């Protein structure tokens, strides 16, 4: 019997029109373009403006882009996973709403939350459903409206995050293409260094928590940076050694877009040159669950069938990992 693997067969993206530049951020907090660019590599980020527009809007738009480009019948999609740290509503599934809105009437859907590793973890989940043989089309979306949880008076976070979404369709493959290997990790120590303190069951929302700004992202930058650099680099290197790959065998490194210095450290550890590293952090900042699929959509035209891609991510929790995937089509 031919082994079934899970391949990405289509991608889509959406970023809002509004561009928040470093220059504009200078009017919010004590910072400047040179300081931000030197430390993060970010020049601008996209922000979703408009009454009643949440993460689902970003997710729907990216899915519609994929459906249109791939000429997909949404009624044939079996399931929809939305990786997000900023769901529209507590309790009510964002993915269920997204599936209904895009016409995936025969799909079941749910949200997946692993902070900046959500799309990476979602790749593993989508692939497992495909490899089981029970499902043929799994739509994985990474989407976050980070502007909804950022304090624009906090210089440590407001310079980093932006809004955006990307989508990927997973289908069965019998040519040995698609997801080859994965190494996913987590460590609960991370909640001390990257979190939103209030709004959950530990500290429910009150007037006092709102007044104290406890519903925004808090990040202890130096500690998170240190963990991210060492762990993203380590798991990326592990993917190569475990699969007997050298840097010459890798066509693309697909790293989470948190900080340009973290991306460069990961690339150096793996041994690939900058020409093999996907990067768009300068345009979008850190879109959390959206970074990896946005990279795929931005670089799709350069991808060739059989290309070896190493994905790596690190996020709150802490959550992190790497995935080795063979690209399945010529664009």
PDB file of C-alpha atoms in Angstrom, residues 18-161:
ATOM      1  CA  UNK A  18      -3.617  50.380   7.211  1.00  0.00           C
ATOM      2  CA  UNK A  19       0.176  50.597   7.593  1.00  0.00           C
ATOM      3  CA  UNK A  20       1.544  51.522  11.028  1.00  0.00           C
ATOM      4  CA  UNK A  21       5.059  52.840  10.424  1.00  0.00           C
ATOM      5  CA  UNK A  22       7.921  53.285  12.857  1.00  0.00           C
ATOM      6  CA  UNK A  23       7.554  57.021  12.284  1.00  0.00           C
ATOM      7  CA  UNK A  24       3.976  56.949  13.559  1.00  0.00           C
ATOM      8  CA  UNK A  25       5.004  54.891  16.602  1.00  0.00           C
ATOM      9  CA  UNK A  26       7.400  57.710  17.517  1.00  0.00           C
ATOM     10  CA  UNK A  27       4.276  59.748  18.346  1.00  0.00           C
ATOM     11  CA  UNK A  28       3.003  57.032  20.742  1.00  0.00           C
ATOM     12  CA  UNK A  29       6.092  56.048  22.741  1.00  0.00           C
ATOM     13  CA  UNK A  30       9.712  57.074  23.286  1.00  0.00           C
ATOM     14  CA  UNK A  31      11.292  55.317  20.302  1.00  0.00           C
ATOM     15  CA  UNK A  32      12.573  55.970  16.789  1.00  0.00           C
ATOM     16  CA  UNK A  33      12.954  54.223  13.462  1.00  0.00           C
ATOM     17  CA  UNK A  34      16.635  53.398  13.933  1.00  0.00           C
ATOM     18  CA  UNK A  35      16.073  51.919  17.417  1.00  0.00           C
ATOM     19  CA  UNK A  36      13.222  49.686  16.203  1.00  0.00           C
ATOM     20  CA  UNK A  37      14.954  48.627  12.980  1.00  0.00           C
ATOM     21  CA  UNK A  38      18.254  47.798  14.712  1.00  0.00           C
ATOM     22  CA  UNK A  39      16.649  45.691  17.435  1.00  0.00           C
ATOM     23  CA  UNK A  40      13.830  43.981  15.533  1.00  0.00           C
ATOM     24  CA  UNK A  41      14.203  44.461  11.776  1.00  0.00           C
ATOM     25  CA  UNK A  42      10.646  45.827  11.611  1.00  0.00           C
ATOM     26  CA  UNK A  43       9.849  48.879   9.474  1.00  0.00           C
ATOM     27  CA  UNK A  44       6.043  48.701   9.446  1.00  0.00           C
ATOM     28  CA  UNK A  45       3.107  46.521  10.455  1.00  0.00           C
ATOM     29  CA  UNK A  46      -0.517  46.232   9.285  1.00  0.00           C
ATOM     30  CA  UNK A  47      -3.432  47.138  11.576  1.00  0.00           C
ATOM     31  CA  UNK A  48      -7.062  46.088  11.113  1.00  0.00           C
ATOM     32  CA  UNK A  49      -9.312  49.127  11.461  1.00  0.00           C
ATOM     33  CA  UNK A  50     -13.105  49.191  11.373  1.00  0.00           C
ATOM     34  CA  UNK A  51     -16.078  48.597  13.637  1.00  0.00           C
ATOM     35  CA  UNK A  52     -16.892  44.959  14.337  1.00  0.00           C
ATOM     36  CA  UNK A  53     -13.875  43.481  12.545  1.00  0.00           C
ATOM     37  CA  UNK A  54     -12.012  40.781  14.453  1.00  0.00           C
ATOM     38  CA  UNK A  55      -9.663  37.886  13.791  1.00  0.00           C
ATOM     39  CA  UNK A  56     -12.390  36.026  11.861  1.00  0.00           C
ATOM     40  CA  UNK A  57     -12.373  38.805   9.239  1.00  0.00           C
ATOM     41  CA  UNK A  58      -8.647  38.251   8.623  1.00  0.00           C
ATOM     42  CA  UNK A  59      -9.084  34.473   8.545  1.00  0.00           C
ATOM     43  CA  UNK A  60     -12.043  34.604   6.134  1.00  0.00           C
ATOM     44  CA  UNK A  61     -10.197  36.921   3.758  1.00  0.00           C
ATOM     45  CA  UNK A  62      -7.095  34.689   3.679  1.00  0.00           C
ATOM     46  CA  UNK A  63      -9.266  31.595   3.100  1.00  0.00           C
ATOM     47  CA  UNK A  64     -11.149  33.328   0.291  1.00  0.00           C
ATOM     48  CA  UNK A  65      -7.819  34.218  -1.334  1.00  0.00           C
ATOM     49  CA  UNK A  66      -6.748  30.549  -1.182  1.00  0.00           C
ATOM     50  CA  UNK A  67     -10.109  29.320  -2.526  1.00  0.00           C
ATOM     51  CA  UNK A  68     -10.023  31.757  -5.441  1.00  0.00           C
ATOM     52  CA  UNK A  69      -6.375  31.114  -6.373  1.00  0.00           C
ATOM     53  CA  UNK A  70      -6.655  27.335  -6.013  1.00  0.00           C
ATOM     54  CA  UNK A  71     -10.097  27.125  -7.630  1.00  0.00           C
ATOM     55  CA  UNK A  72     -11.296  25.147  -4.606  1.00  0.00           C
ATOM     56  CA  UNK A  73     -14.905  24.164  -3.954  1.00  0.00           C
ATOM     57  CA  UNK A  74     -15.330  25.080  -0.256  1.00  0.00           C
ATOM     58  CA  UNK A  75     -18.059  22.431   0.128  1.00  0.00           C
ATOM     59  CA  UNK A  76     -15.324  19.795  -0.387  1.00  0.00           C
ATOM     60  CA  UNK A  77     -13.289  21.001   2.621  1.00  0.00           C
ATOM     61  CA  UNK A  78     -13.545  18.401   5.403  1.00  0.00           C
ATOM     62  CA  UNK A  79     -12.284  20.477   8.302  1.00  0.00           C
ATOM     63  CA  UNK A  80     -11.094  23.964   9.206  1.00  0.00           C
ATOM     64  CA  UNK A  81      -8.508  24.721  11.892  1.00  0.00           C
ATOM     65  CA  UNK A  82      -7.884  28.328  12.923  1.00  0.00           C
ATOM     66  CA  UNK A  83      -4.679  28.881  14.846  1.00  0.00           C
ATOM     67  CA  UNK A  84      -5.080  32.077  16.859  1.00  0.00           C
ATOM     68  CA  UNK A  85      -4.233  33.783  20.139  1.00  0.00           C
ATOM     69  CA  UNK A  86      -6.939  36.411  19.576  1.00  0.00           C
ATOM     70  CA  UNK A  87     -10.264  34.630  18.956  1.00  0.00           C
ATOM     71  CA  UNK A  88     -13.301  36.782  18.184  1.00  0.00           C
ATOM     72  CA  UNK A  89     -15.075  35.723  21.374  1.00  0.00           C
ATOM     73  CA  UNK A  90     -14.466  33.561  24.427  1.00  0.00           C
ATOM     74  CA  UNK A  91     -16.279  30.187  24.229  1.00  0.00           C
ATOM     75  CA  UNK A  92     -17.716  30.626  20.701  1.00  0.00           C
ATOM     76  CA  UNK A  93     -15.355  29.012  18.184  1.00  0.00           C
ATOM     77  CA  UNK A  94     -13.838  31.430  15.688  1.00  0.00           C
ATOM     78  CA  UNK A  95     -13.098  28.529  13.311  1.00  0.00           C
ATOM     79  CA  UNK A  96     -16.744  27.428  13.249  1.00  0.00           C
ATOM     80  CA  UNK A  97     -17.808  30.913  12.184  1.00  0.00           C
ATOM     81  CA  UNK A  98     -15.042  31.137   9.577  1.00  0.00           C
ATOM     82  CA  UNK A  99     -16.009  27.765   8.076  1.00  0.00           C
ATOM     83  CA  UNK A 100     -19.641  28.830   7.740  1.00  0.00           C
ATOM     84  CA  UNK A 101     -18.743  32.191   6.205  1.00  0.00           C
ATOM     85  CA  UNK A 102     -16.477  30.710   3.509  1.00  0.00           C
ATOM     86  CA  UNK A 103     -19.045  28.077   2.525  1.00  0.00           C
ATOM     87  CA  UNK A 104     -17.269  25.072   4.042  1.00  0.00           C
ATOM     88  CA  UNK A 105     -20.692  23.680   4.916  1.00  0.00           C
ATOM     89  CA  UNK A 106     -19.503  20.070   5.233  1.00  0.00           C
ATOM     90  CA  UNK A 107     -16.526  20.806   7.469  1.00  0.00           C
ATOM     91  CA  UNK A 108     -16.133  20.604  11.208  1.00  0.00           C
ATOM     92  CA  UNK A 109     -13.944  23.313  12.711  1.00  0.00           C
ATOM     93  CA  UNK A 110     -12.102  24.326  15.834  1.00  0.00           C
ATOM     94  CA  UNK A 111      -9.549  26.816  17.177  1.00  0.00           C
ATOM     95  CA  UNK A 112      -5.985  25.892  18.124  1.00  0.00           C
ATOM     96  CA  UNK A 113      -4.036  28.079  20.563  1.00  0.00           C
ATOM     97  CA  UNK A 114      -0.285  27.738  20.938  1.00  0.00           C
ATOM     98  CA  UNK A 115       0.575  31.456  20.652  1.00  0.00           C
ATOM     99  CA  UNK A 116       3.210  32.060  17.953  1.00  0.00           C
ATOM    100  CA  UNK A 117       3.550  28.286  17.408  1.00  0.00           C
ATOM    101  CA  UNK A 118      -0.161  27.860  16.571  1.00  0.00           C
ATOM    102  CA  UNK A 119       0.308  27.413  12.822  1.00  0.00           C
ATOM    103  CA  UNK A 120       3.275  25.056  13.338  1.00  0.00           C
ATOM    104  CA  UNK A 121       1.275  22.888  15.758  1.00  0.00           C
ATOM    105  CA  UNK A 122      -1.658  23.137  13.342  1.00  0.00           C
ATOM    106  CA  UNK A 123       0.499  21.727  10.536  1.00  0.00           C
ATOM    107  CA  UNK A 124       1.123  18.637  12.653  1.00  0.00           C
ATOM    108  CA  UNK A 125      -2.597  18.340  13.436  1.00  0.00           C
ATOM    109  CA  UNK A 126      -3.730  18.822   9.835  1.00  0.00           C
ATOM    110  CA  UNK A 127      -1.164  16.307   8.591  1.00  0.00           C
ATOM    111  CA  UNK A 128      -2.296  13.702  11.127  1.00  0.00           C
ATOM    112  CA  UNK A 129      -5.915  13.982   9.948  1.00  0.00           C
ATOM    113  CA  UNK A 130      -4.836  13.593   6.316  1.00  0.00           C
ATOM    114  CA  UNK A 131      -2.469  10.687   7.027  1.00  0.00           C
ATOM    115  CA  UNK A 132      -5.258   8.861   8.876  1.00  0.00           C
ATOM    116  CA  UNK A 133      -7.047   8.521   5.544  1.00  0.00           C
ATOM    117  CA  UNK A 134     -10.338   9.793   6.962  1.00  0.00           C
ATOM    118  CA  UNK A 135     -10.100  13.326   5.548  1.00  0.00           C
ATOM    119  CA  UNK A 136      -9.039  14.642   2.132  1.00  0.00           C
ATOM    120  CA  UNK A 137      -9.013  18.432   2.471  1.00  0.00           C
ATOM    121  CA  UNK A 138      -7.963  20.197   5.680  1.00  0.00           C
ATOM    122  CA  UNK A 139      -7.823  24.000   5.672  1.00  0.00           C
ATOM    123  CA  UNK A 140      -5.372  25.423   8.195  1.00  0.00           C
ATOM    124  CA  UNK A 141      -5.487  29.171   8.873  1.00  0.00           C
ATOM    125  CA  UNK A 142      -3.187  31.231  11.069  1.00  0.00           C
ATOM    126  CA  UNK A 143      -4.761  34.562  11.987  1.00  0.00           C
ATOM    127  CA  UNK A 144      -4.321  37.185  14.690  1.00  0.00           C
ATOM    128  CA  UNK A 145      -5.560  40.695  15.355  1.00  0.00           C
ATOM    129  CA  UNK A 146      -2.729  41.481  17.730  1.00  0.00           C
ATOM    130  CA  UNK A 147      -3.656  45.176  17.830  1.00  0.00           C
ATOM    131  CA  UNK A 148      -6.648  44.147  19.966  1.00  0.00           C
ATOM    132  CA  UNK A 149      -4.388  43.016  22.850  1.00  0.00           C
ATOM    133  CA  UNK A 150      -1.496  45.484  22.567  1.00  0.00           C
ATOM    134  CA  UNK A 151      -0.999  48.510  24.806  1.00  0.00           C
ATOM    135  CA  UNK A 152       0.226  51.270  22.500  1.00  0.00           C
ATOM    136  CA  UNK A 153       1.861  52.973  25.476  1.00  0.00           C
ATOM    137  CA  UNK A 154       4.104  49.930  26.074  1.00  0.00           C
ATOM    138  CA  UNK A 155       7.277  50.284  24.018  1.00  0.00           C
ATOM    139  CA  UNK A 156       8.293  46.680  24.680  1.00  0.00           C
ATOM    140  CA  UNK A 157       5.343  45.270  22.731  1.00  0.00           C
ATOM    141  CA  UNK A 158       3.718  47.908  20.518  1.00  0.00           C
ATOM    142  CA  UNK A 159       6.703  48.071  18.157  1.00  0.00           C
ATOM    143  CA  UNK A 160       6.647  44.317  17.517  1.00  0.00           C
ATOM    144  CA  UNK A 161       3.152  43.125  16.679  1.00  0.00           C
TER     145      UNK A 161
END
